[in-house]
């Protein structure tokens, strides 16, 4: 049993989305966190999550690897999220963060890149997460993770999840010291840096994810990415840390359930 702590359910082909989730739950996945790309994506994420209440947790935001929202668009999205909070809906903030890949690709081409609008947008979402006391799912890797941590510190965010995290040891230490979480994808089976994280990062702050439909290599080459692949992530973490599979699965389940507010079942 495992949770998929970060999935783009709405990015699969329309005819595949509902079946994908149904198959995942039938295969033993306890729950999924469905993140969003933009306002339109948020609406589809909400629709899909409503089909499996208690098992699909929606996260609403604006992905940073695309142009930032203008002030009126950002205010519109935040107001929509606030209305959902007022209605009592359970959700997280995400996927939000900083445009590491867009920025570094532009810089490699010798182009100027203005990061200020992205930092300002992240500041708004972090403020919203703190205001509503909701978990926040972050796209912030390498040196961008340090910038994101500064924003979280300033805004007083309690629950932060650095998805598919990569970063310097000192950044990793900062994340762990603040009680924040990271998640590992199926590339823990073949990427040395991720395998090192699986061993060194506090187990009580680890989660498993797929970032589906993103495709993976190694033993997953050519395969559709599905939430059930988190079972392989849990097995690999257990093997790397010298744990029994059941113990590793139980810890990952508890971490994700507690962080995102899933209800734990008796056998968890």
Coordinates of C-alpha atoms in Angstrom, one line a residue:
X1 CA 0.0 0.0 0.0
X2 CA 1.2 3.5 -0.8
X3 CA 0.1 7.0 -1.6
X4 CA 1.0 8.9 -4.7
X5 CA 1.9 12.3 -3.2
X6 CA 2.1 14.1 -6.5
X7 CA 0.2 13.3 -9.7
X8 CA -1.0 15.4 -12.6
X9 CA -4.2 13.4 -13.1
X10 CA -5.7 16.0 -15.4
X11 CA -2.7 15.8 -17.8
X12 CA -3.5 12.3 -18.9
X13 CA -5.7 11.9 -22.1
X14 CA -9.3 12.8 -21.2
X15 CA -10.5 9.3 -21.9
X16 CA -7.8 7.8 -19.6
X17 CA -8.1 9.9 -16.4
X18 CA -11.0 8.3 -14.5
X19 CA -9.8 4.7 -15.4
X20 CA -6.3 5.5 -14.3
X21 CA -7.5 6.4 -10.8
X22 CA -9.9 3.5 -10.6
X23 CA -7.1 1.1 -11.6
X24 CA -4.7 2.6 -9.1
X25 CA -7.1 2.2 -6.1
X26 CA -8.0 -1.3 -7.2
X27 CA -4.2 -2.1 -7.3
X28 CA -3.8 -1.1 -3.6
X29 CA -2.9 2.6 -3.8
X30 CA -4.5 4.2 -0.7
X31 CA -4.8 7.7 -2.2
X32 CA -3.4 10.3 -4.5
X33 CA -2.6 14.0 -4.4
X34 CA -3.8 15.6 -7.7
X35 CA -2.0 18.8 -8.4
X36 CA -3.0 21.5 -10.9
X37 CA -1.3 23.5 -13.6
X38 CA -3.6 26.6 -13.9
X39 CA -7.2 27.7 -13.3
X40 CA -8.6 25.5 -16.0
X41 CA -6.6 22.6 -14.7
X42 CA -7.8 23.3 -11.1
X43 CA -11.4 22.8 -12.3
X44 CA -10.6 19.4 -13.8
X45 CA -8.5 18.3 -10.8
X46 CA -11.5 19.2 -8.6
X47 CA -13.9 17.2 -10.8
X48 CA -11.7 14.1 -10.7
X49 CA -11.0 14.4 -7.0
X50 CA -14.8 14.6 -6.2
X51 CA -15.2 11.2 -7.8
X52 CA -13.1 9.6 -5.1
X53 CA -13.7 11.6 -1.9
X54 CA -11.2 10.8 0.8
X55 CA -8.9 9.1 -1.6
X56 CA -8.1 11.8 -4.1
X57 CA -6.8 15.1 -2.6
X58 CA -6.9 18.1 -4.9
X59 CA -4.2 20.8 -4.9
X60 CA -4.8 24.1 -6.6
X61 CA -2.2 26.5 -8.0
X62 CA -0.3 27.6 -11.1
X63 CA 2.8 25.7 -12.2
X64 CA 5.9 27.9 -12.4
X65 CA 7.3 26.4 -15.6
X66 CA 5.0 28.7 -17.6
X67 CA 4.5 32.4 -17.7
X68 CA 3.4 33.8 -14.4
X69 CA -0.1 35.1 -13.9
X70 CA -0.9 38.8 -14.2
X71 CA -2.2 40.5 -11.0
X72 CA -5.9 40.2 -11.9
X73 CA -5.6 36.5 -13.0
X74 CA -3.7 35.7 -9.8
X75 CA -6.2 37.5 -7.7
X76 CA -9.0 35.6 -9.5
X77 CA -7.4 32.2 -8.8
X78 CA -6.7 33.0 -5.1
X79 CA -10.3 34.3 -4.6
X80 CA -11.6 31.0 -6.1
X81 CA -9.4 29.0 -3.7
X82 CA -10.5 31.1 -0.7
X83 CA -14.2 30.4 -1.6
X84 CA -13.5 26.7 -1.6
X85 CA -11.8 27.0 1.8
X86 CA -14.9 28.9 3.1
X87 CA -17.1 26.0 1.9
X88 CA -15.1 23.6 3.9
X89 CA -13.5 21.7 1.1
X90 CA -10.3 19.8 1.8
X91 CA -7.4 20.7 -0.6
X92 CA -3.8 21.7 -0.8
X93 CA -2.0 24.5 -2.6
X94 CA 0.0 23.3 -5.6
X95 CA 1.8 22.9 -7.8
X96 CA 3.6 26.2 -7.3
X97 CA 7.2 27.2 -7.0
X98 CA 10.0 28.6 -9.2
X99 CA 10.9 28.1 -12.9
X100 CA 14.3 26.4 -12.6
X101 CA 14.2 24.7 -15.9
X102 CA 12.7 27.6 -17.8
X103 CA 15.3 30.0 -16.3
X104 CA 18.3 27.8 -16.8
X105 CA 17.4 27.0 -20.4
X106 CA 17.0 30.7 -21.1
X107 CA 20.3 31.5 -19.5
X108 CA 22.0 28.7 -21.5
X109 CA 20.8 30.5 -24.6
X110 CA 22.3 33.7 -23.4
X111 CA 18.9 35.3 -22.8
X112 CA 18.0 37.6 -19.9
X113 CA 15.5 36.1 -17.5
X114 CA 13.5 38.1 -15.0
X115 CA 12.7 35.9 -12.0
X116 CA 11.0 38.6 -10.0
X117 CA 7.5 37.9 -11.2
X118 CA 7.8 34.3 -10.3
X119 CA 9.1 35.0 -6.9
X120 CA 6.3 37.4 -6.3
X121 CA 3.8 34.8 -7.5
X122 CA 5.3 32.2 -5.1
X123 CA 5.1 34.7 -2.3
X124 CA 1.3 35.1 -2.9
X125 CA 0.7 31.4 -2.9
X126 CA 2.9 30.8 0.2
X127 CA 0.9 33.6 1.9
X128 CA -2.3 31.9 0.9
X129 CA -1.1 28.6 2.2
X130 CA -0.2 30.2 5.6
X131 CA -3.5 32.2 5.7
X132 CA -5.6 29.1 5.0
X133 CA -3.3 26.7 6.9
X134 CA -3.0 24.4 3.9
X135 CA -0.1 22.2 2.8
X136 CA 1.8 23.5 -0.2
X137 CA 3.3 21.4 -3.0
X138 CA 6.4 23.0 -4.4
X139 CA 8.3 22.8 -7.6
X140 CA 11.6 24.1 -6.4
X141 CA 14.9 22.3 -7.0
X142 CA 18.6 23.0 -6.7
X143 CA 19.3 26.6 -5.8
X144 CA 15.6 27.5 -6.3
X145 CA 14.8 25.4 -3.2
X146 CA 16.8 27.9 -1.1
X147 CA 14.9 30.8 -2.6
X148 CA 11.6 29.0 -1.9
X149 CA 12.7 28.3 1.7
X150 CA 13.3 32.0 2.2
X151 CA 9.7 32.7 1.0
X152 CA 8.3 30.0 3.2
X153 CA 10.2 31.4 6.2
X154 CA 9.0 34.9 5.5
X155 CA 5.4 33.8 5.2
X156 CA 5.4 31.4 8.1
X157 CA 4.3 28.3 6.1
X158 CA 3.9 25.3 8.4
X159 CA 3.5 22.4 5.9
X160 CA 5.7 22.4 2.8
X161 CA 6.3 19.5 0.4
X162 CA 9.3 19.8 -2.0
X163 CA 8.2 17.3 -4.8
X164 CA 10.8 15.4 -6.8
X165 CA 13.4 17.2 -4.7
X166 CA 17.1 17.7 -5.8
X167 CA 19.5 20.0 -4.1
X168 CA 22.8 20.7 -2.3
X169 CA 23.4 19.0 1.1
X170 CA 23.1 22.3 3.0
X171 CA 19.7 22.9 1.3
X172 CA 18.5 19.4 2.2
X173 CA 19.5 20.1 5.8
X174 CA 17.5 23.3 5.8
X175 CA 14.4 21.5 4.6
X176 CA 14.8 18.7 7.1
X177 CA 15.4 21.1 10.0
X178 CA 12.2 22.9 9.3
X179 CA 10.2 19.7 9.4
X180 CA 9.3 20.0 5.7
X181 CA 8.8 17.0 3.5
X182 CA 10.3 15.7 0.2
X183 CA 9.0 13.0 -2.1
X184 CA 10.9 10.5 -4.3
X185 CA 9.8 9.2 -7.7
X186 CA 10.5 5.9 -9.5
X187 CA 13.9 7.2 -10.5
X188 CA 15.0 6.2 -7.0
X189 CA 15.6 2.8 -8.7
X190 CA 18.4 4.2 -10.9
X191 CA 19.4 7.7 -10.1
X192 CA 22.4 7.9 -7.7
X193 CA 21.6 11.3 -6.2
X194 CA 18.0 10.2 -5.5
X195 CA 19.1 6.9 -4.0
X196 CA 21.4 8.8 -1.6
X197 CA 18.5 11.0 -0.6
X198 CA 16.4 7.9 0.1
X199 CA 19.0 6.8 2.6
X200 CA 20.0 10.1 4.2
X201 CA 16.8 12.1 4.5
X202 CA 14.7 11.6 7.7
X203 CA 12.3 8.7 7.0
X204 CA 9.5 10.5 8.9
X205 CA 9.6 13.3 6.3
X206 CA 9.6 11.2 3.1
X207 CA 6.8 10.5 0.7
X208 CA 6.5 8.6 -2.6
X209 CA 5.2 10.1 -5.8
X210 CA 5.1 9.6 -9.6
X211 CA 4.6 13.0 -11.1
X212 CA 2.6 11.1 -13.7
X213 CA 2.2 11.2 -16.6
X214 CA 5.9 12.1 -16.7
X215 CA 7.7 9.0 -18.1
X216 CA 10.6 7.2 -16.4
X217 CA 13.6 5.3 -17.5
X218 CA 15.3 2.1 -16.2
X219 CA 12.9 -0.7 -15.5
X220 CA 10.0 1.7 -16.3
X221 CA 11.2 2.7 -19.8
X222 CA 8.3 2.7 -22.3
X223 CA 5.7 2.2 -19.6
X224 CA 2.8 4.5 -18.8
X225 CA 3.4 6.2 -15.4
X226 CA 0.7 5.1 -13.0
X227 CA 0.2 5.7 -9.2
X228 CA 0.9 2.1 -8.5
X229 CA 4.5 2.7 -9.3
X230 CA 4.8 4.2 -5.8
X231 CA 4.8 0.6 -4.6
X232 CA 8.1 0.2 -6.4
X233 CA 9.4 3.4 -4.8
X234 CA 8.4 2.1 -1.3
X235 CA 10.2 -1.2 -2.0
X236 CA 13.3 0.5 -3.1
X237 CA 13.4 2.8 -0.1
X238 CA 13.0 -0.2 2.2
X239 CA 15.8 -2.1 0.4
X240 CA 18.2 0.9 0.5
X241 CA 17.5 1.6 4.2
X242 CA 17.6 -2.1 5.3
X243 CA 13.9 -2.0 6.4
X244 CA 11.1 -4.5 6.0
X245 CA 8.8 -3.5 3.2
X246 CA 5.8 -3.4 5.5
X247 CA 7.6 -1.0 7.9
X248 CA 8.7 1.4 5.1
X249 CA 5.2 1.3 3.5
X250 CA 3.6 2.1 6.8
X251 CA 5.9 5.0 7.5
X252 CA 5.4 6.5 4.0
X253 CA 1.6 6.1 4.3
X254 CA 1.6 7.8 7.7
X255 CA 3.7 10.6 6.5
X256 CA 1.5 11.3 3.5
X257 CA -1.8 10.9 5.3
X258 CA -0.7 13.2 8.1
X259 CA 0.8 15.8 5.8
X260 CA -2.1 16.1 3.4
X261 CA -4.9 15.3 5.8
X262 CA -6.0 11.9 4.5
X263 CA -7.9 9.8 7.1
X264 CA -5.8 6.9 8.3
X265 CA -7.4 3.4 8.2
X266 CA -7.0 1.1 11.1
X267 CA -4.3 -1.0 9.5
X268 CA -2.1 2.0 8.6

